[in-house]
Coordinates of C-alpha atoms and ligand atoms in Angstrom, one line a residue:
X1 CA 0.3 0.1 -0.1
X2 CA 1.4 3.5 -0.9
X3 CA 2.1 5.5 2.1
X4 CA -0.7 8.5 1.4
X5 CA -3.3 5.1 1.4
X6 CA -2.3 4.2 4.9
X7 CA -2.4 7.6 5.9
X8 CA -5.7 8.0 4.0
X9 CA -7.2 4.8 6.1
X10 CA -5.8 5.9 9.5
X11 CA -7.3 9.3 8.9
X12 CA -10.7 7.6 8.0
X13 CA -10.7 5.2 11.0
X14 CA -9.7 8.1 13.4
X15 CA -12.7 10.3 11.8
X16 CA -15.1 7.3 12.2
X17 CA -14.0 7.1 15.9
X18 CA -15.2 10.4 16.3
X19 CA -12.8 13.0 19.1
X20 CA -14.5 10.9 22.2
X21 CA -13.4 7.4 21.3
X22 CA -12.8 5.2 24.2
X23 CA -11.8 1.6 24.7
X24 CA -14.9 -0.2 25.7
X25 CA -15.9 -0.3 29.7
X26 CA -14.3 -3.6 31.4
X27 CA -17.2 -5.8 32.0
X28 CA -18.3 -7.0 35.5
X29 CA -16.7 -10.4 35.3
X30 CA -13.1 -8.4 34.2
X31 CA -13.3 -6.5 36.9
X32 CA -14.0 -8.9 39.4
X33 CA -11.3 -11.4 37.9
X34 CA -8.2 -10.0 39.9
X35 CA -10.0 -10.6 43.3
X36 CA -11.6 -13.5 42.5
X37 CA -15.2 -12.5 43.1
X38 CA -17.9 -14.9 41.8
X39 CA -20.3 -11.9 40.2
X40 CA -23.7 -13.8 38.9
X41 CA -27.3 -13.6 38.0
X42 CA -30.4 -15.4 38.1
X43 CA -31.5 -16.4 34.9
X44 CA -34.7 -17.1 33.1
X45 CA -34.5 -20.0 30.7
X46 CA -37.0 -18.6 28.1
X47 CA -34.7 -15.3 27.6
X48 CA -31.6 -16.9 26.4
X49 CA -32.8 -16.6 22.7
X50 CA -32.9 -13.1 23.2
X51 CA -29.5 -12.1 21.5
X52 CA -28.6 -9.0 23.6
X53 CA -30.1 -10.7 26.7
X54 CA -27.5 -13.7 26.1
X55 CA -24.7 -11.6 25.2
X56 CA -25.1 -9.4 28.0
X57 CA -25.5 -12.6 30.4
X58 CA -22.0 -14.0 29.1
X59 CA -20.2 -10.9 28.8
X60 CA -20.5 -9.7 32.1
X61 CA -21.1 -12.4 34.7
X62 CA -19.0 -15.5 35.7
X63 CA -21.5 -17.0 37.4
X64 CA -25.3 -18.0 37.1
X65 CA -28.2 -19.7 38.7
X66 CA -31.9 -20.8 37.4
X67 CA -34.5 -18.3 38.6
X68 CA -37.0 -20.6 38.7
X69 CA -35.9 -23.5 36.6
X70 CA -35.1 -25.8 39.6
X71 CA -38.1 -25.4 41.8
X72 CA -40.2 -28.2 42.1
X73 CA -43.0 -27.2 40.1
X74 CA -40.8 -26.8 36.8
X75 CA -38.5 -29.7 37.8
X76 CA -40.6 -32.6 39.1
X77 CA -44.2 -31.6 38.0
X78 CA -45.7 -35.2 39.0
X79 CA -44.3 -37.6 41.7
X80 CA -43.0 -40.1 38.7
X81 CA -41.7 -37.1 36.3
X82 CA -38.5 -35.3 36.5
X83 CA -38.1 -32.9 34.0
X84 CA -34.7 -31.0 33.4
X85 CA -35.1 -29.7 30.4
X86 CA -35.2 -25.8 31.1
X87 CA -32.5 -26.3 33.7
X88 CA -30.1 -28.2 31.2
X89 CA -30.7 -25.4 28.6
X90 CA -28.8 -22.6 31.4
X91 CA -26.6 -25.4 32.7
X92 CA -25.5 -25.7 29.0
X93 CA -25.1 -21.7 28.4
X94 CA -23.2 -21.4 31.7
X95 CA -20.9 -24.4 30.2
X96 CA -20.3 -22.7 27.1
X97 CA -19.2 -19.3 28.4
X98 CA -17.0 -20.6 31.5
X99 CA -19.5 -19.4 33.9
X100 CA -20.2 -21.3 37.5
X101 CA -23.6 -22.2 38.6
X102 CA -25.5 -22.3 41.8
X103 CA -28.7 -24.0 42.2
X104 CA -31.8 -22.7 43.4
X105 CA -33.5 -24.5 45.8
X106 CA -34.5 -27.9 46.9
X107 CA -36.5 -27.4 49.8
X108 CA -38.6 -24.7 49.8
X109 CA -42.4 -23.3 50.9
X110 CA -43.4 -22.0 47.7
X111 CA -43.6 -23.0 44.0
X112 CA -44.5 -26.7 45.0
X113 CA -46.5 -29.0 42.7
X114 CA -50.1 -29.3 44.0
X115 CA -49.8 -33.3 43.5
X116 CA -47.0 -32.5 46.5
X117 CA -48.8 -29.8 48.7
X118 CA -52.2 -31.3 48.3
X119 CA -51.1 -34.7 48.6
X120 CA -51.8 -35.7 52.0
X121 CA -48.7 -37.7 52.4
X122 CA -48.0 -39.0 56.1
X123 CA -44.7 -37.9 57.5
X124 CA -42.9 -41.1 56.0
X125 CA -43.6 -41.2 52.9
X126 CA -43.2 -37.4 52.6
X127 CA -39.6 -37.9 53.5
X128 CA -39.2 -40.7 51.2
X129 CA -40.5 -37.9 48.6
X130 CA -38.1 -35.4 50.0
X131 CA -35.0 -37.7 50.1
X132 CA -35.4 -39.3 46.0
X133 CA -36.0 -35.4 45.0
X134 CA -33.0 -34.3 46.8
X135 CA -31.1 -37.0 45.4
X136 CA -32.2 -37.3 41.8
X137 CA -32.0 -33.1 41.3
X138 CA -28.3 -33.0 43.0
X139 CA -27.3 -36.0 40.9
X140 CA -28.5 -35.0 37.8
X141 CA -26.2 -32.2 38.2
X142 CA -23.3 -33.8 40.1
X143 CA -20.0 -31.8 39.0
X144 CA -21.7 -29.2 37.2
X145 CA -23.7 -27.3 40.0
X146 CA -21.1 -26.3 42.5
X147 CA -23.4 -24.7 45.3
X148 CA -26.6 -25.6 46.1
X149 CA -29.5 -23.6 48.7
X150 CA -30.5 -26.5 50.0
X151 CA -32.8 -25.1 51.9
X152 CA -34.5 -21.9 51.2
X153 CA -36.4 -19.3 53.7
X154 CA -37.2 -22.0 56.5
X155 CA -37.8 -18.7 59.1
X156 CA -41.1 -17.4 60.0
X157 CA -41.9 -14.2 59.0
X158 CA -43.6 -12.5 62.0
X159 CA -42.2 -14.4 64.7
X160 CA -38.0 -13.8 64.8
X161 CA -36.1 -17.2 65.9
X162 CA -39.1 -19.6 65.0
X163 CA -39.3 -21.8 61.7
X164 CA -42.1 -21.2 59.5
X165 CA -44.9 -23.7 58.9
X166 CA -44.5 -25.7 56.0
X167 CA -45.3 -29.3 54.8
X168 CA -41.6 -29.9 55.3
X169 CA -41.2 -28.3 58.9
X170 CA -44.5 -30.1 59.9
X171 CA -44.2 -32.9 58.7
X172 CA -40.6 -34.7 58.1
X173 CA -39.7 -32.3 60.8
X174 CA -38.7 -35.8 62.9
X175 CA -35.4 -35.7 62.2
X176 CA -32.3 -36.2 64.7
X177 CA -32.7 -33.1 66.6
X178 CA -35.7 -32.3 68.4
X179 CA -35.8 -28.4 67.9
X180 CA -37.5 -28.2 64.5
X181 CA -34.5 -28.4 62.8
X182 CA -34.1 -32.0 62.3
X183 CA -35.5 -31.9 58.5
X184 CA -32.9 -29.3 57.3
X185 CA -30.0 -31.4 59.0
X186 CA -31.5 -34.8 57.2
X187 CA -31.7 -32.3 53.5
X188 CA -28.0 -31.4 53.9
X189 CA -27.0 -34.7 54.6
X190 CA -28.9 -36.3 51.4
X191 CA -27.3 -33.5 49.1
X192 CA -24.2 -34.5 50.3
X193 CA -24.4 -37.7 49.5
X194 CA -25.5 -37.0 46.1
X195 CA -22.8 -34.9 45.7
X196 CA -20.1 -34.7 48.3
X197 CA -18.2 -32.1 45.9
X198 CA -21.0 -29.6 46.3
X199 CA -21.2 -26.5 48.4
X200 CA -24.1 -26.5 50.4
X201 CA -26.0 -23.5 51.5
X202 CA -29.0 -22.0 53.7
X203 CA -30.5 -19.1 51.7
X204 CA -32.3 -16.6 54.1
X205 CA -34.1 -13.1 53.1
X206 CA -36.4 -11.0 54.9
X207 CA -34.2 -8.8 57.0
X208 CA -31.8 -11.9 57.8
X209 CA -28.8 -9.9 56.3
X210 CA -28.1 -8.0 59.5
X211 CA -27.8 -8.9 62.8
X212 CA -31.0 -9.3 64.6
X213 CA -33.2 -11.9 66.0
X214 CA -33.9 -13.7 63.0
X215 CA -30.3 -14.3 61.7
X216 CA -29.4 -15.3 65.6
X217 CA -31.4 -18.5 65.0
X218 CA -29.7 -19.2 61.7
X219 CA -26.5 -18.2 63.4
X220 CA -27.4 -20.6 66.3
X221 CA -28.5 -23.4 63.8
X222 CA -25.4 -23.0 61.5
X223 CA -23.0 -23.3 64.5
X224 CA -24.8 -26.4 65.8
X225 CA -24.4 -28.0 62.4
X226 CA -20.9 -26.9 62.3
X227 CA -20.0 -28.5 65.6
X228 CA -22.1 -32.0 64.9
X229 CA -20.4 -32.3 61.4
X230 CA -23.9 -31.7 59.7
X231 CA -22.6 -30.9 55.7
X232 CA -23.1 -27.1 55.4
X233 CA -20.8 -25.0 53.8
X234 CA -22.2 -21.4 53.2
X235 CA -25.5 -19.1 54.1
X236 CA -26.5 -17.3 51.3
X237 CA -27.7 -13.6 52.3
X238 CA -30.7 -12.8 49.4
X239 CA -30.4 -8.9 49.8
X240 CA -33.5 -8.0 48.2
X241 CA -33.3 -4.3 49.3
X242 CA -36.4 -1.9 49.4
X243 CA -36.6 1.9 50.4
X244 CA -33.1 2.2 49.4
X245 CA -31.9 1.2 52.9
X246 CA -29.2 -1.3 53.6
X247 CA -27.9 -1.2 57.0
X248 CA -24.2 -2.0 55.8
X249 CA -22.6 -2.0 59.1
X250 CA -24.6 -4.4 60.5
X251 CA -24.5 -6.5 57.5
X252 CA -20.9 -6.4 57.9
X253 CA -21.1 -7.6 61.5
X254 CA -23.4 -10.4 60.2
X255 CA -20.9 -11.6 57.5
X256 CA -18.1 -11.2 60.2
X257 CA -19.9 -13.9 62.8
X258 CA -20.9 -16.3 60.0
X259 CA -17.6 -16.5 58.0
X260 CA -15.9 -17.1 61.8
X261 CA -18.1 -20.5 62.1
X262 CA -15.9 -21.3 58.9
X263 CA -18.6 -21.1 56.3
X264 CA -18.9 -19.0 53.5
X265 CA -21.3 -15.8 52.7
X266 CA -23.0 -15.8 48.9
X267 CA -25.3 -12.4 48.3
X268 CA -27.6 -14.4 46.4
X269 CA -31.0 -12.6 45.3
X270 CA -29.8 -8.7 45.3
X271 CA -31.7 -5.7 43.6
X272 CA -32.7 -2.6 44.7
X273 CA -36.4 -1.6 44.3
X274 CA -37.2 2.0 43.7
X275 CA -40.4 3.5 43.1
X276 CA -41.3 3.9 39.4
X277 CA -43.5 5.9 37.3
X278 CA -46.6 4.5 34.8
X279 CA -43.7 3.3 32.3
X280 CA -41.7 2.4 34.8
X281 CA -38.8 4.9 34.9
X282 CA -37.4 6.1 38.5
X283 CA -35.6 8.9 38.9
X284 CA -32.1 10.0 38.3
X285 CA -31.5 11.0 41.8
X286 CA -32.9 7.2 42.7
X287 CA -30.5 5.7 40.3
X288 CA -27.6 7.4 42.1
X289 CA -28.9 6.2 45.2
X290 CA -29.3 2.6 44.1
X291 CA -25.9 2.6 42.6
X292 CA -24.6 3.5 46.0
X293 CA -26.4 0.8 47.8
X294 CA -25.0 -1.5 45.1
X295 CA -21.5 -0.4 45.8
X296 CA -21.6 -0.2 49.4
X297 CA -22.7 -4.4 49.7
X298 CA -20.0 -5.0 47.2
X299 CA -17.4 -3.4 49.2
X300 CA -18.8 -5.2 52.5
X301 CA -18.3 -8.4 50.9
X302 CA -15.5 -7.3 49.1
X303 CA -14.1 -6.5 52.8
X304 CA -14.3 -10.4 54.2
X305 CA -12.2 -13.0 52.3
X306 CA -15.0 -15.4 53.5
X307 CA -17.8 -13.5 51.1
X308 CA -17.0 -15.4 48.2
X309 CA -20.0 -14.5 45.6
X310 CA -22.0 -11.4 44.5
X311 CA -25.3 -12.6 42.6
X312 CA -28.3 -10.3 41.5
X313 CA -32.0 -11.4 41.3
X314 CA -31.7 -10.7 37.3
X315 CA -29.8 -8.3 35.6
X316 CA -32.4 -6.4 33.0
X317 CA -35.0 -4.1 34.0
X318 CA -36.9 -6.0 31.6
X319 CA -36.9 -8.9 33.5
X320 CA -37.4 -8.7 37.4
X321 CA -39.6 -10.1 39.5
X322 CA -40.2 -6.6 41.2
X323 CA -42.5 -5.3 38.8
X324 CA -45.3 -8.4 39.4
X325 CA -44.5 -8.8 43.4
X326 CA -45.0 -5.0 43.6
X327 CA -48.1 -4.6 41.5
X328 CA -45.6 -2.2 39.4
X329 CA -45.2 0.4 41.8
X330 CA -41.7 -0.6 42.4
X331 CA -38.4 -1.7 39.6
X332 CA -35.9 -0.5 37.8
X333 CA -33.9 -2.8 40.4
X334 CA -31.3 -4.5 38.5
X335 CA -28.2 -3.4 37.0
X336 CA -29.4 -2.5 33.3
X337 CA -32.3 -0.9 32.3
X338 CA -34.7 -2.5 29.8
X339 CA -32.6 -1.9 26.9
X340 CA -29.9 -3.4 28.1
X341 CA -27.7 -0.3 29.1
X342 CA -25.2 -0.1 31.9
X343 CA -27.0 1.7 34.8
X344 CA -25.4 4.3 37.1
X345 CA -25.2 1.0 39.5
X346 CA -23.2 -1.1 37.0
X347 CA -20.4 1.5 37.0
X348 CA -20.8 1.5 40.7
X349 CA -20.3 -2.4 41.3
X350 CA -17.8 -2.3 38.6
X351 CA -15.1 -0.1 40.0
X352 CA -16.1 -1.7 43.5
X353 CA -15.3 -4.7 42.0
X354 CA -12.1 -3.3 40.3
X355 CA -10.8 -1.9 43.6
X356 CA -10.3 -5.6 44.8
X357 CA -10.4 -6.6 47.9
X358 CA -8.7 -4.3 51.0
Ligands
LIG401 C1 -39.3 -15.6 42.7 C2 -38.8 -15.4 40.9 O1 -38.2 -14.4 41.0 C3 -40.3 -15.4 40.4 O2 -40.3 -15.5 39.1 C4 -41.2 -16.6 40.8 O3 -42.4 -16.0 40.0 C5 -41.3 -16.1 42.1 O4 -39.9 -16.2 43.1 N1 -36.6 -15.2 47.0 C6 -36.2 -16.2 46.6 C7 -36.6 -16.8 45.3 O5 -35.6 -16.9 47.1 O6 -36.3 -17.8 44.7 C8 -37.8 -15.6 44.5 O7 -37.7 -15.7 42.9 C9 -37.6 -14.3 45.0 C10 -37.8 -14.2 46.7

């Protein structure tokens, strides 16, 4: 090529880039690499075929978790039928993009199929059904799903320190301990038998992220399990933040006391819901305040080497449970807007991740 042709090509390139051309921002997963932090999101199977959804997911995150695809009503729709079709697609996607997979959830009081909740099973039969469920599902993903929420939201919401009344608590609640935690102990043992390598978590939300009477009870359970060799490896703090308030000092203290027991903490379901107008839009000031909550929680997690994952409950405001959950008075809770554009929260989280652990 002649010199003038080279010069012309370069001049044309520079012109096309414009005066403000900058390299693309690093992704969240790139920013997280130096601290080996897992940065994850809940994922909906149906959206994997939407190219902007799939490309944002693969570029930004190094971990994912099926939002609903591993819940009983999806994965175990009839007593004798297990259906892994949805979850398998998510697992396959994660494999293609070098992402770790969390499993959610084996024992919960919601999203259970009617055959189960209305089956009027006796305790022994229900315990058999639960054991078979846990062993089949964990076994199917043995070596693929690295961490499981074995039990989700077992605490009573009204009476701190008590267990919620559920089919599991009330029926197979007949385990080796007498305080009502027996059924959970059995579930952790069954999951461990099915995949001895998987990390097993107790996952909880509704204020237990901070130190209070509810998290005190979970702390006592985890301490007891650890002392007696019940295989529990971690506690998931959901972190659904409404009203822009997260008591970060207390969250830090809570993380400290749990990690001192030798278990890991994962932030499992973070979102920060904002008041929205009829079009689903939040104010600019609220979007900045939201970014600050994401930043503060990331900083608190990074400050403790036992806090090893930060996961959000979805990543685009286009698909978030907050809308339907709040009758559309709240929303805009996630990192990317409905057009997959990064919000101030993404930048705040990315900067916190890039700064690494202290
Ligand atoms: C929510 C899902 O996001 C929704 O799609 C579903 O309709 C209801 O459940 N705590 C949990 C999650 O542990 O499983 C819940 O997910 C949100 C609250």
